[in-house]
Coordinates of C-alpha atoms and ligand atoms in Angstrom, one line a residue:
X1 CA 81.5 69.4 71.2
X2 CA 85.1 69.6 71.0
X3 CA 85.4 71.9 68.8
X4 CA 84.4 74.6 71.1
X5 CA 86.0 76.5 74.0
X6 CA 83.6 75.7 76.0
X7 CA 80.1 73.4 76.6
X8 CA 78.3 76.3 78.2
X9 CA 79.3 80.0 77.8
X10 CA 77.2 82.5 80.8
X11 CA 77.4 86.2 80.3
X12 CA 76.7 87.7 83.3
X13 CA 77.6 86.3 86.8
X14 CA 74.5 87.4 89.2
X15 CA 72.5 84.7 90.6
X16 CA 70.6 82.9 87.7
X17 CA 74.3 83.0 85.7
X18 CA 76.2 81.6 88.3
X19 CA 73.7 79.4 89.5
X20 CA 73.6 77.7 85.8
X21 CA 77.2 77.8 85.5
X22 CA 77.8 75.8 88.9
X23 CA 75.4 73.3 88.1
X24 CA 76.4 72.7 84.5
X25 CA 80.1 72.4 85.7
X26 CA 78.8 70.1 88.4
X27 CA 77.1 68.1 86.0
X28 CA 80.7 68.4 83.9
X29 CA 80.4 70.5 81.5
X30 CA 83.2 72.9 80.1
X31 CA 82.2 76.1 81.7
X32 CA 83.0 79.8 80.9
X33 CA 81.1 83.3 82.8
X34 CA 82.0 86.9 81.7
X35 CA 80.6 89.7 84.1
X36 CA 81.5 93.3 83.7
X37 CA 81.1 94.6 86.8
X38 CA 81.3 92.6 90.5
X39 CA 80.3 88.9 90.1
X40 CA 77.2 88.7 92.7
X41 CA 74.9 90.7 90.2
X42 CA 72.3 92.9 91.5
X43 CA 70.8 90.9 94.3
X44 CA 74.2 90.9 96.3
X45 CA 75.5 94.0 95.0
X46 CA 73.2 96.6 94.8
X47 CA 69.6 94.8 95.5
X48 CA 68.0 92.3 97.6
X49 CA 71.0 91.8 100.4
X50 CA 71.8 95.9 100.7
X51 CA 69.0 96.8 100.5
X52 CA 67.7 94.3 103.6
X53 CA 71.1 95.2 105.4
X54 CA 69.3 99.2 105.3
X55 CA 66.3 98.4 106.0
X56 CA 67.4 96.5 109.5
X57 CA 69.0 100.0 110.3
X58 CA 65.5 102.0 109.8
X59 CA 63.5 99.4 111.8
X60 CA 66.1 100.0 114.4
X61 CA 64.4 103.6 115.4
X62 CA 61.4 102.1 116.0
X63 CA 62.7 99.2 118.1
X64 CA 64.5 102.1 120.3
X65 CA 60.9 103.8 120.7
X66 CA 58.8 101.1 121.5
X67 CA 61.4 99.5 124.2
X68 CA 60.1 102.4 126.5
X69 CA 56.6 100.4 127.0
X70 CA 58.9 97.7 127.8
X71 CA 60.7 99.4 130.9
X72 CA 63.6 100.5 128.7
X73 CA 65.6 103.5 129.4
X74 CA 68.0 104.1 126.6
X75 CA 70.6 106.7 126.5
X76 CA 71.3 109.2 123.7
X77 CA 71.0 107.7 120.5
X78 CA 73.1 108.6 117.7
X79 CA 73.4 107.2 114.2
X80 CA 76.0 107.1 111.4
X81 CA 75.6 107.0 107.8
X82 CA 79.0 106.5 107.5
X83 CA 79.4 103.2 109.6
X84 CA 76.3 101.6 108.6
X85 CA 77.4 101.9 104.6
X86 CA 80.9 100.7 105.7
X87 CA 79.8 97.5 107.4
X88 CA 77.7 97.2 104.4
X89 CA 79.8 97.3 101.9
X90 CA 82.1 94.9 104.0
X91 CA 79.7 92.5 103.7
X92 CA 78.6 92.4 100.1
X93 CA 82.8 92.6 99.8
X94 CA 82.4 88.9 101.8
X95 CA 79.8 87.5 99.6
X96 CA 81.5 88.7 96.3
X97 CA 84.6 86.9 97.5
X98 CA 82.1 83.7 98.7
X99 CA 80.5 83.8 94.7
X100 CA 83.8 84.2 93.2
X101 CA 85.1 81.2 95.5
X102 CA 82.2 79.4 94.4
X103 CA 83.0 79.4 91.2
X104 CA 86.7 78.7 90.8
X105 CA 85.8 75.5 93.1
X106 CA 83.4 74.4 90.3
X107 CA 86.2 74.4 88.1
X108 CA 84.2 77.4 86.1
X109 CA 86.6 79.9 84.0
X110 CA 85.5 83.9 84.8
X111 CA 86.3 86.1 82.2
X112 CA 85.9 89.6 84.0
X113 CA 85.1 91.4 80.9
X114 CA 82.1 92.8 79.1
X115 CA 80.8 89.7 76.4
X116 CA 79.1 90.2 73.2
X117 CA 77.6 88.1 71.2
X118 CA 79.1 88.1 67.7
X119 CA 76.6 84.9 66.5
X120 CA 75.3 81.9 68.0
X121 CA 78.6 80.5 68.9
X122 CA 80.8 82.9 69.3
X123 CA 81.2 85.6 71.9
X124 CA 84.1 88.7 72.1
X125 CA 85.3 89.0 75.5
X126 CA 87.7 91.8 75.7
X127 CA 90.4 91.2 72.9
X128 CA 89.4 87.7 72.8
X129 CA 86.9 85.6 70.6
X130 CA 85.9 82.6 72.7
X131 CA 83.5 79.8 71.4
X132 CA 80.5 77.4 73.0
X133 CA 78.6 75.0 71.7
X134 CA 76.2 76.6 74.2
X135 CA 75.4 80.4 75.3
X136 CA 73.3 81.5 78.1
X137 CA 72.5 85.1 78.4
X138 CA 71.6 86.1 82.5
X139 CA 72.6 89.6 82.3
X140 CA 69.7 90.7 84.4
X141 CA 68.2 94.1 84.6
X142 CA 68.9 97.9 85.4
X143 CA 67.2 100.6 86.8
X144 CA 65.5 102.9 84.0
X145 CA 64.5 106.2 85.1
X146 CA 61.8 109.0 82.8
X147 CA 63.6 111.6 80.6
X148 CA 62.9 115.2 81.8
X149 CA 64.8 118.0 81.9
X150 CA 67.5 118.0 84.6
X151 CA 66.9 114.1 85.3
X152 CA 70.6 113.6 86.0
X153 CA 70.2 115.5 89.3
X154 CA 68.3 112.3 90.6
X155 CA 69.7 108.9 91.8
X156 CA 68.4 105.3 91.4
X157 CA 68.9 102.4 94.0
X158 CA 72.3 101.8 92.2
X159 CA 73.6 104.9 93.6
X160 CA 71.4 105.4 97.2
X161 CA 74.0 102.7 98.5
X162 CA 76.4 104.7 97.9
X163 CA 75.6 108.1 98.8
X164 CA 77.7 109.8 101.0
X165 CA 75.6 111.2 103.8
X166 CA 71.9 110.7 104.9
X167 CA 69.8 113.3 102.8
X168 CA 67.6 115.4 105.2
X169 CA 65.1 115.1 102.6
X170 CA 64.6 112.9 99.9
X171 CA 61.9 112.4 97.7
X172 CA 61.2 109.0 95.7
X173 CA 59.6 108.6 92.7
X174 CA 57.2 105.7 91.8
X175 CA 54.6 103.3 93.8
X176 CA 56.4 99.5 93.4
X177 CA 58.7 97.6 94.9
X178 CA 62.0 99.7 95.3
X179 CA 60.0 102.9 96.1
X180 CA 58.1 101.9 99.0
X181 CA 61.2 100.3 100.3
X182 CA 63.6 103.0 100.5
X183 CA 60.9 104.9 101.5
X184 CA 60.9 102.8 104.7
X185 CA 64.7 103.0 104.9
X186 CA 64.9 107.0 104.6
X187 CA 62.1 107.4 106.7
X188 CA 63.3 105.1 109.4
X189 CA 67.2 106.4 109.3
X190 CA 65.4 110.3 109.9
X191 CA 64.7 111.8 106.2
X192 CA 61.9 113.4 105.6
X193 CA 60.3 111.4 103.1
X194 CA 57.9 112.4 100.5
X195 CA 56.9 109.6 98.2
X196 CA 55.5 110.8 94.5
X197 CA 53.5 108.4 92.8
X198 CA 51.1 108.3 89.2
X199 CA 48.1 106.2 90.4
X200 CA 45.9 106.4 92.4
X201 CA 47.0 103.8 94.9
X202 CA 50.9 102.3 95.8
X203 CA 51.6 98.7 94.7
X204 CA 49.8 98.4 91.6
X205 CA 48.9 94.9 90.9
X206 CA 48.9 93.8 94.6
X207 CA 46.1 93.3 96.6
X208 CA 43.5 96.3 97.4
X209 CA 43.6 96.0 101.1
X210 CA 47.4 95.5 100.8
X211 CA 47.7 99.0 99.0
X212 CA 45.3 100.9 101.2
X213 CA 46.9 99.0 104.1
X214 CA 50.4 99.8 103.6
X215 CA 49.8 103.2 102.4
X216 CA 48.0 104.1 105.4
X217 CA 50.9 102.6 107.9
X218 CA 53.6 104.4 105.9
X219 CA 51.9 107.5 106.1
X220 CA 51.2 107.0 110.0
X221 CA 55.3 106.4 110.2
X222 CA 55.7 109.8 108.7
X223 CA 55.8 109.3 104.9
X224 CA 54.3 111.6 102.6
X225 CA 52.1 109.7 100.0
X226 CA 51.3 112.0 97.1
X227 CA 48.9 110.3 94.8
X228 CA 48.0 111.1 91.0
X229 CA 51.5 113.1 90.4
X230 CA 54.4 112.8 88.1
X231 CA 57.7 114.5 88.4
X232 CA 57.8 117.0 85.0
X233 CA 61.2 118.9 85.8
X234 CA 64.7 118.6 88.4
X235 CA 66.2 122.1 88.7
X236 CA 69.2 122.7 91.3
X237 CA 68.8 125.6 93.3
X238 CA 71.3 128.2 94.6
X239 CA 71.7 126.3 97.9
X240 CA 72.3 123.3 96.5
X241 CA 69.0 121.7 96.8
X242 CA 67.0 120.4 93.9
X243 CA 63.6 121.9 92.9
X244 CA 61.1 118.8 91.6
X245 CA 58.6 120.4 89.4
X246 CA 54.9 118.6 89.7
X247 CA 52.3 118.2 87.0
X248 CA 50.0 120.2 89.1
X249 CA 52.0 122.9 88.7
X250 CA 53.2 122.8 92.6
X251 CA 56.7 121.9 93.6
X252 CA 58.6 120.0 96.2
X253 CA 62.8 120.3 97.4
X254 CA 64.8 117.9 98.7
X255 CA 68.4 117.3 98.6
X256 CA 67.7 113.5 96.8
X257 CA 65.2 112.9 94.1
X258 CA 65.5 109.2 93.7
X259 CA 63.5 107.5 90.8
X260 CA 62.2 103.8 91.0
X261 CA 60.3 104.0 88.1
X262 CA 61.2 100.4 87.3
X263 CA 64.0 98.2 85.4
X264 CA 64.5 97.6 82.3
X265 CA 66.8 94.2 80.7
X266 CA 70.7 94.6 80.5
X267 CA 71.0 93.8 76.7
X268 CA 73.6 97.1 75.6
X269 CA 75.7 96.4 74.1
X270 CA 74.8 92.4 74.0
X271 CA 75.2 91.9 70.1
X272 CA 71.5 90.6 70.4
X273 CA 70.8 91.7 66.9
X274 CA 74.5 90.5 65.5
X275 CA 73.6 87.2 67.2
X276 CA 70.2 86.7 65.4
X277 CA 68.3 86.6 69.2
X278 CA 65.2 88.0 69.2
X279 CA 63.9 90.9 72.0
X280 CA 60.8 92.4 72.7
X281 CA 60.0 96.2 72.6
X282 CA 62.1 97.5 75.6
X283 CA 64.5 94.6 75.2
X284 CA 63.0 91.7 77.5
X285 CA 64.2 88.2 75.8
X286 CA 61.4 85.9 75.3
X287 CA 61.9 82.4 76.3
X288 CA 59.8 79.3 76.3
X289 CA 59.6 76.7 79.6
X290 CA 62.6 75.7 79.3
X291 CA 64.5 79.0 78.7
X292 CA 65.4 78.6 75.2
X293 CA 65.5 81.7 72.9
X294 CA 64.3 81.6 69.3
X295 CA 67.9 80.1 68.5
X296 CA 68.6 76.8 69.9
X297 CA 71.7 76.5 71.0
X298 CA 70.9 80.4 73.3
X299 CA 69.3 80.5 76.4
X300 CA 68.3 83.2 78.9
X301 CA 67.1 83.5 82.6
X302 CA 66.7 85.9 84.7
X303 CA 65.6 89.6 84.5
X304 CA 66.3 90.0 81.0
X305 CA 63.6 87.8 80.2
X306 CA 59.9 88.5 80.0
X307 CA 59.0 86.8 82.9
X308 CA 58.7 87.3 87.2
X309 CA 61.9 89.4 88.1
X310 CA 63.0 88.0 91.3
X311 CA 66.5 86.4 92.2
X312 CA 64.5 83.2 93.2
X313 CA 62.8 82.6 90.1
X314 CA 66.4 83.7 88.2
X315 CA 68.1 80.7 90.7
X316 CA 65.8 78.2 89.9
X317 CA 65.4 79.3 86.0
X318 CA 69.4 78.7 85.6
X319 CA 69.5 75.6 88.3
X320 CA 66.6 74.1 85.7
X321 CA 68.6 75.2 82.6
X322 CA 71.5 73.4 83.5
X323 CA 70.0 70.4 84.7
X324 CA 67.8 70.3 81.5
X325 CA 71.2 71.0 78.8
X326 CA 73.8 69.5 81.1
X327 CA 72.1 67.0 83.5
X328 CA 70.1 64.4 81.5
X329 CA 66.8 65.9 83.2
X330 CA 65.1 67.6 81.1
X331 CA 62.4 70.3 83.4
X332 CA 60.6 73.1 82.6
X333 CA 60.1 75.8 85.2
X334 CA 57.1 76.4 87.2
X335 CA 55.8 79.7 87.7
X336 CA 52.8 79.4 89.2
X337 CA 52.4 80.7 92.9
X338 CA 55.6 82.8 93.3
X339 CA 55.3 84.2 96.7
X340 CA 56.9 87.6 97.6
X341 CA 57.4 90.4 99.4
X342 CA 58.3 93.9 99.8
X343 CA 60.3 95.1 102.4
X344 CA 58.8 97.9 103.1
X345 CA 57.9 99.0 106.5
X346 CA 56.5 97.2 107.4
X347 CA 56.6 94.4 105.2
X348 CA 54.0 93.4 102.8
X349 CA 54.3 89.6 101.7
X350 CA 51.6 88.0 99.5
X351 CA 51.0 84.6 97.5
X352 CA 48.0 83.7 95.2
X353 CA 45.6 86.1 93.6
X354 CA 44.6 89.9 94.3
X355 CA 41.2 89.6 95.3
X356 CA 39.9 91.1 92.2
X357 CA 41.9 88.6 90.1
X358 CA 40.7 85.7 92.3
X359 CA 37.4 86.8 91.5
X360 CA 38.2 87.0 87.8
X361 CA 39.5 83.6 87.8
X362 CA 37.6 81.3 90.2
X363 CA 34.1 83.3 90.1
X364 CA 32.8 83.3 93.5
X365 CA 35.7 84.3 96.7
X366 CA 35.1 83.6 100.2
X367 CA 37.1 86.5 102.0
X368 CA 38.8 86.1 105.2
X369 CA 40.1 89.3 106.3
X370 CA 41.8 90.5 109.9
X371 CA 43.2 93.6 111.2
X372 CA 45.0 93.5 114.6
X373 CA 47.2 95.0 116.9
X374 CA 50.6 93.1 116.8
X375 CA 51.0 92.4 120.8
X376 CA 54.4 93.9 120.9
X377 CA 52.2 96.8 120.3
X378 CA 49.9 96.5 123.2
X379 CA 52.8 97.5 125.7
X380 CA 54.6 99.5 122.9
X381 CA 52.0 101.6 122.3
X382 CA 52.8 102.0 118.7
X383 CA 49.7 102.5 116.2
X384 CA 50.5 100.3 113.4
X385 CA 48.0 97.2 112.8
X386 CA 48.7 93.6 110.6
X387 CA 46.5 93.1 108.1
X388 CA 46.0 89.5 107.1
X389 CA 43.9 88.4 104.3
X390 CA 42.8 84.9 102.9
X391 CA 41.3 84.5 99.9
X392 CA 39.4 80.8 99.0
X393 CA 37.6 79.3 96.3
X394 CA 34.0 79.0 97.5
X395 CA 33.1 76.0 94.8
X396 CA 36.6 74.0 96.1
X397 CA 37.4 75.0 99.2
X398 CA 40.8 76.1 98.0
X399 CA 43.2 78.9 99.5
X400 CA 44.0 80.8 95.7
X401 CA 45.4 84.2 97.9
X402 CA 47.2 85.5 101.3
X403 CA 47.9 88.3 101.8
X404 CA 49.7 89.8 105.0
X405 CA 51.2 93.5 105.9
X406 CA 53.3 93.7 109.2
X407 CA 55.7 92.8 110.9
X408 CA 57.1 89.5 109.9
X409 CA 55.0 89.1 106.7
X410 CA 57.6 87.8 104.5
X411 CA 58.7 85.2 107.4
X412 CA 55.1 84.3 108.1
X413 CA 54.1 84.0 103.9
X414 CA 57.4 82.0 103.4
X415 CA 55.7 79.3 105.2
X416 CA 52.3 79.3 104.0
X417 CA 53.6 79.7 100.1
X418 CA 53.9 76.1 100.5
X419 CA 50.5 75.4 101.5
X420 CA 48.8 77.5 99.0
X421 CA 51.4 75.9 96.0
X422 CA 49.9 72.5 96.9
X423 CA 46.5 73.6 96.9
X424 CA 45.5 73.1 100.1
X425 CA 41.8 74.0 101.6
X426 CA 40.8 76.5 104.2
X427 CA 39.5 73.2 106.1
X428 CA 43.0 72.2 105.9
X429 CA 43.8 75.4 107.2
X430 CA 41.1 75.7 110.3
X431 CA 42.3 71.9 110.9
X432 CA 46.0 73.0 111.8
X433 CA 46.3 74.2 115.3
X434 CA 47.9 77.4 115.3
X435 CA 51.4 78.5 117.9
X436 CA 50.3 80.8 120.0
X437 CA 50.8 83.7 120.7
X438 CA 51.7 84.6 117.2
X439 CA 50.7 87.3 114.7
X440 CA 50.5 83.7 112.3
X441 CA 48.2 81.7 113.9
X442 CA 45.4 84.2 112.8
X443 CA 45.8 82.6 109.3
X444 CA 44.9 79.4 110.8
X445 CA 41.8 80.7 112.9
X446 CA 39.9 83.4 110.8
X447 CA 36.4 81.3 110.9
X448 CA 33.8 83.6 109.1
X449 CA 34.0 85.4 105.8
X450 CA 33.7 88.9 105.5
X451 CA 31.2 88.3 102.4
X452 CA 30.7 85.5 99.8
Ligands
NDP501 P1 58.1 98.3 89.9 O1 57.6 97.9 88.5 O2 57.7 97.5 91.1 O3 57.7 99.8 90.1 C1 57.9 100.8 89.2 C2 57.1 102.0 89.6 O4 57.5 103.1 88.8 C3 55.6 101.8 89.5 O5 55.0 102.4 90.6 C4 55.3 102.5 88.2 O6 54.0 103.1 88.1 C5 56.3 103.7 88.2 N1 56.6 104.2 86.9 C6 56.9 103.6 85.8 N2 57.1 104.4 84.8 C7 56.9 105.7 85.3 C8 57.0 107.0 84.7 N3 57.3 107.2 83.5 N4 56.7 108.0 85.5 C9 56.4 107.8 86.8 N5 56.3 106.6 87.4 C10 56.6 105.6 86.7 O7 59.7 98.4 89.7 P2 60.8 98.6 90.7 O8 61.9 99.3 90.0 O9 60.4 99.0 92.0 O10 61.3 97.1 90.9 C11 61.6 96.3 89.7 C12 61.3 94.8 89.9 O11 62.3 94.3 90.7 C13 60.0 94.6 90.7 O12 58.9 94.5 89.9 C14 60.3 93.3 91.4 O13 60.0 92.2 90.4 C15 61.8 93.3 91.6 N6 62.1 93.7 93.0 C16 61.8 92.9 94.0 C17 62.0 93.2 95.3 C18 61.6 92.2 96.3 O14 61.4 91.0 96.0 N7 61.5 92.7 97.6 C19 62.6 94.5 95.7 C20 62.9 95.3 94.5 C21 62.7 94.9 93.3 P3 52.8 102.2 87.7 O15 52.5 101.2 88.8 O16 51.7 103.2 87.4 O17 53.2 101.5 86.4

């Protein structure tokens, strides 16, 4: 071991890197991180935490409306881009400071420098050659947009929290997670919103009555869904505008086109190939349980692997590397039953099969399905329903799906997650007495299925 620089060498410092690298040095191993751009990576910097930070903002408008039915009178409301970006970026400048304080307290040495992997021992950071018995790649993912003419007119998330005024109109590309979010946010802050999307329904893979739900609230707040289109062609116009071109042959204009057409792995410029570590088409690193790549001394977590891309899931892949190389405990990770959620608004949250999918697994589903007005909304007089679903083995008894959209989803699912991970029954369920009143409790009282 000696003969290296260090036990455990991370390239790149987002959550699953730093994660690994804290724990290994905790456990006391030698540790080194390189990161070329803000230590954080893109859950603290431009993903999960700026993106919640906006989409706070947008519910705002709505919170302003519906405090009328509450006897409310509110003055003239005004809102700035301007402010809401600077206190934003204030605070992913605290929690860059807070990971990079982490760090130097775990003794760990940051290398703020691009790293590439020369072989399987040996990585070039800057001018220097550093060595480590052990490398772990966590360089995560970035946004990856189509190639059409005049495609560098349009933005990604990387750059919508960082634009310098509120566009009047924007229109997003794609159906998944990062569309229907800043959706929500545009549409909230006061764009005009129209949302361009291939299939035939948002939220592939989700849920059917989460798609049809959620597409039908977002419309009702405003946003335009257009189904079974794809962007062919970005043109800027005299005015300054940009001209989307449709595969119908219609068109739309905005002043932002923003893709979310999905991410792809971080491995430029990684000296994967040099290194001798394979990568899938499209450049996804394929690991086994315990995050080892086909070389064994190289590991990988996070969004550059080819598995669930979400910050937890990259925390707990590096806090189970480190513990596995560096602890004595050897642990594989468990994917099963990753909840999540989309912030959308409102917000879907979901854990357990799509109903199809339960039905593809378990055979024959016992549905338990509700669709309510929220009571905020019975003196608000907003029209938006929760839609709540439960999905249950009808052979076990078990809970395999749950499914909510509205307000407080991901806070509500968070919960239940645990239930459904330790396979718990819907008598389980009805026997729990629910808080009420709560949007939540429905999930403990829905008594007859809806077919099975
Ligand atoms: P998603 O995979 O969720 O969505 C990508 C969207 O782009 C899909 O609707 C896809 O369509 C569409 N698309 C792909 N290629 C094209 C194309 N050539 N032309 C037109 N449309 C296209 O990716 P995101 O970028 O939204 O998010 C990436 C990942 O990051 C998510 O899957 C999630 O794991 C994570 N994430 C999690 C969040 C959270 O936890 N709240 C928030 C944001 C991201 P189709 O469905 O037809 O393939």
């Amino acid at each position: 071991m000696d003969n290296f620089d260090f036990d455990l060498l991370v390239i790149g410092a987002g959550s699953g890197g730093v994660r690994a690298a804290r724990i290994a040095a905790g456990h006391g191993a030698r540790v080194g991180i390189c990161e070329s751009s803000r230590v954080g990576g893109t859950c603290v910097i431009r993903g999960c935490v700026p993106k919640k930070l906006l989409s706070y903002a947008a519910h705002f408008a709505e919170e302003f409306e519906d405090a009328a039915g509450f006897g409310w009178e509110l003055g003239d409301r005004r809102f700035s881009w301007t402010r809401l970006i600077e206190n934003k970026d204030r605070e992913i400048d605290r929690l860059n400071q807070i990971y990079l304080q982490l760090l130097s307290n775990s003794g760990v040495a940051l290398f703020p420098v691009h790293g590439k992997l020369i072989d399987s021992h040996r990585v070039q950071l800057g001018e220097d050659i550093v060595t480590a018995e052990k490398i772990l790649i966590a360089t995560g993912g970035r946004p990856w947009v189509p190639d059409m003419p005049g495609v560098e007119l349009g933005i990604t998330s990387d750059e919508a929290f960082h634009l310098k005024a509120l566009p009047q109109r924007v229109i997003v590309v794609g159906g998944g997670f990062i569309a229907c979010e800043f959706a929500g946010i545009f549409n909230g802050l006061g764009s005009a919103v129209v949302q361009v999307y291939r299939g035939d329904q948002i939220l592939r893979g989700f849920d059917h009555d989460v798609r049809d739900t959620l597409a039908m609230e977002m419309s009702k707040k405003g946003i335009e869904i257009r189904l079974e289109l794809n962007v062919t062609e970005l043109i800027r116009t005299r005015e300054g505008l940009i001209t989307a071109k449709l595969d119908n042959g219609t068109e739309l204009q905005a002043d932002t086109v923003m893709f979310a057409t999905g991410r792809v792995p971080n491995v430029r410029g990684l000296g994967l190939r040099d290194a001798g570590v394979h990568a899938l088409p499209g450049g996804m690193i394929p690991v086994d349980e315990y995050s080892r790549t086909n070389l064994s001394n190289v590991f990988a977590v996070g969004d550059v692997t080819n598995r669930v891309n979400l910050t937890p899931v990259a925390l707990m892949e590096g806090h189970a590397f480190a513990d596995s190389e560096f602890g004595g405990s050897p642990r594989p990770v468990n994917h099963g039953l990753i909840p999540s959620a989309v912030f959308s608004h409102p917000p879907v949250a979901t854990v357990g099969h799509a109903e199809k999918d339960a039905i593809r697994h378990y055979g024959k589903i016992d549905v338990y399905k509700s669709s309510f007005t929220p009571m905020k909304h019975t003196l608000s007089g907003r029209d938006e329903k929760t839609m709540m679903k439960l999905l249950v083995q009808a052979s076990s008894g078990k809970v395999v799906g749950l499914h909510v959209v509205g307000m407080d989803a991901p806070e509500i699912v968070q919960g239940f997650a645990v239930a459904i991970k330790s396979g718990l029954t819907k008598q389980q369920f009805d026997l729990t007495t629910g808080i009420h009143p709560t949007a939540a409790e429905e999930l403990v009282t829905m008594r007859t299925p809806i077919q099975g």
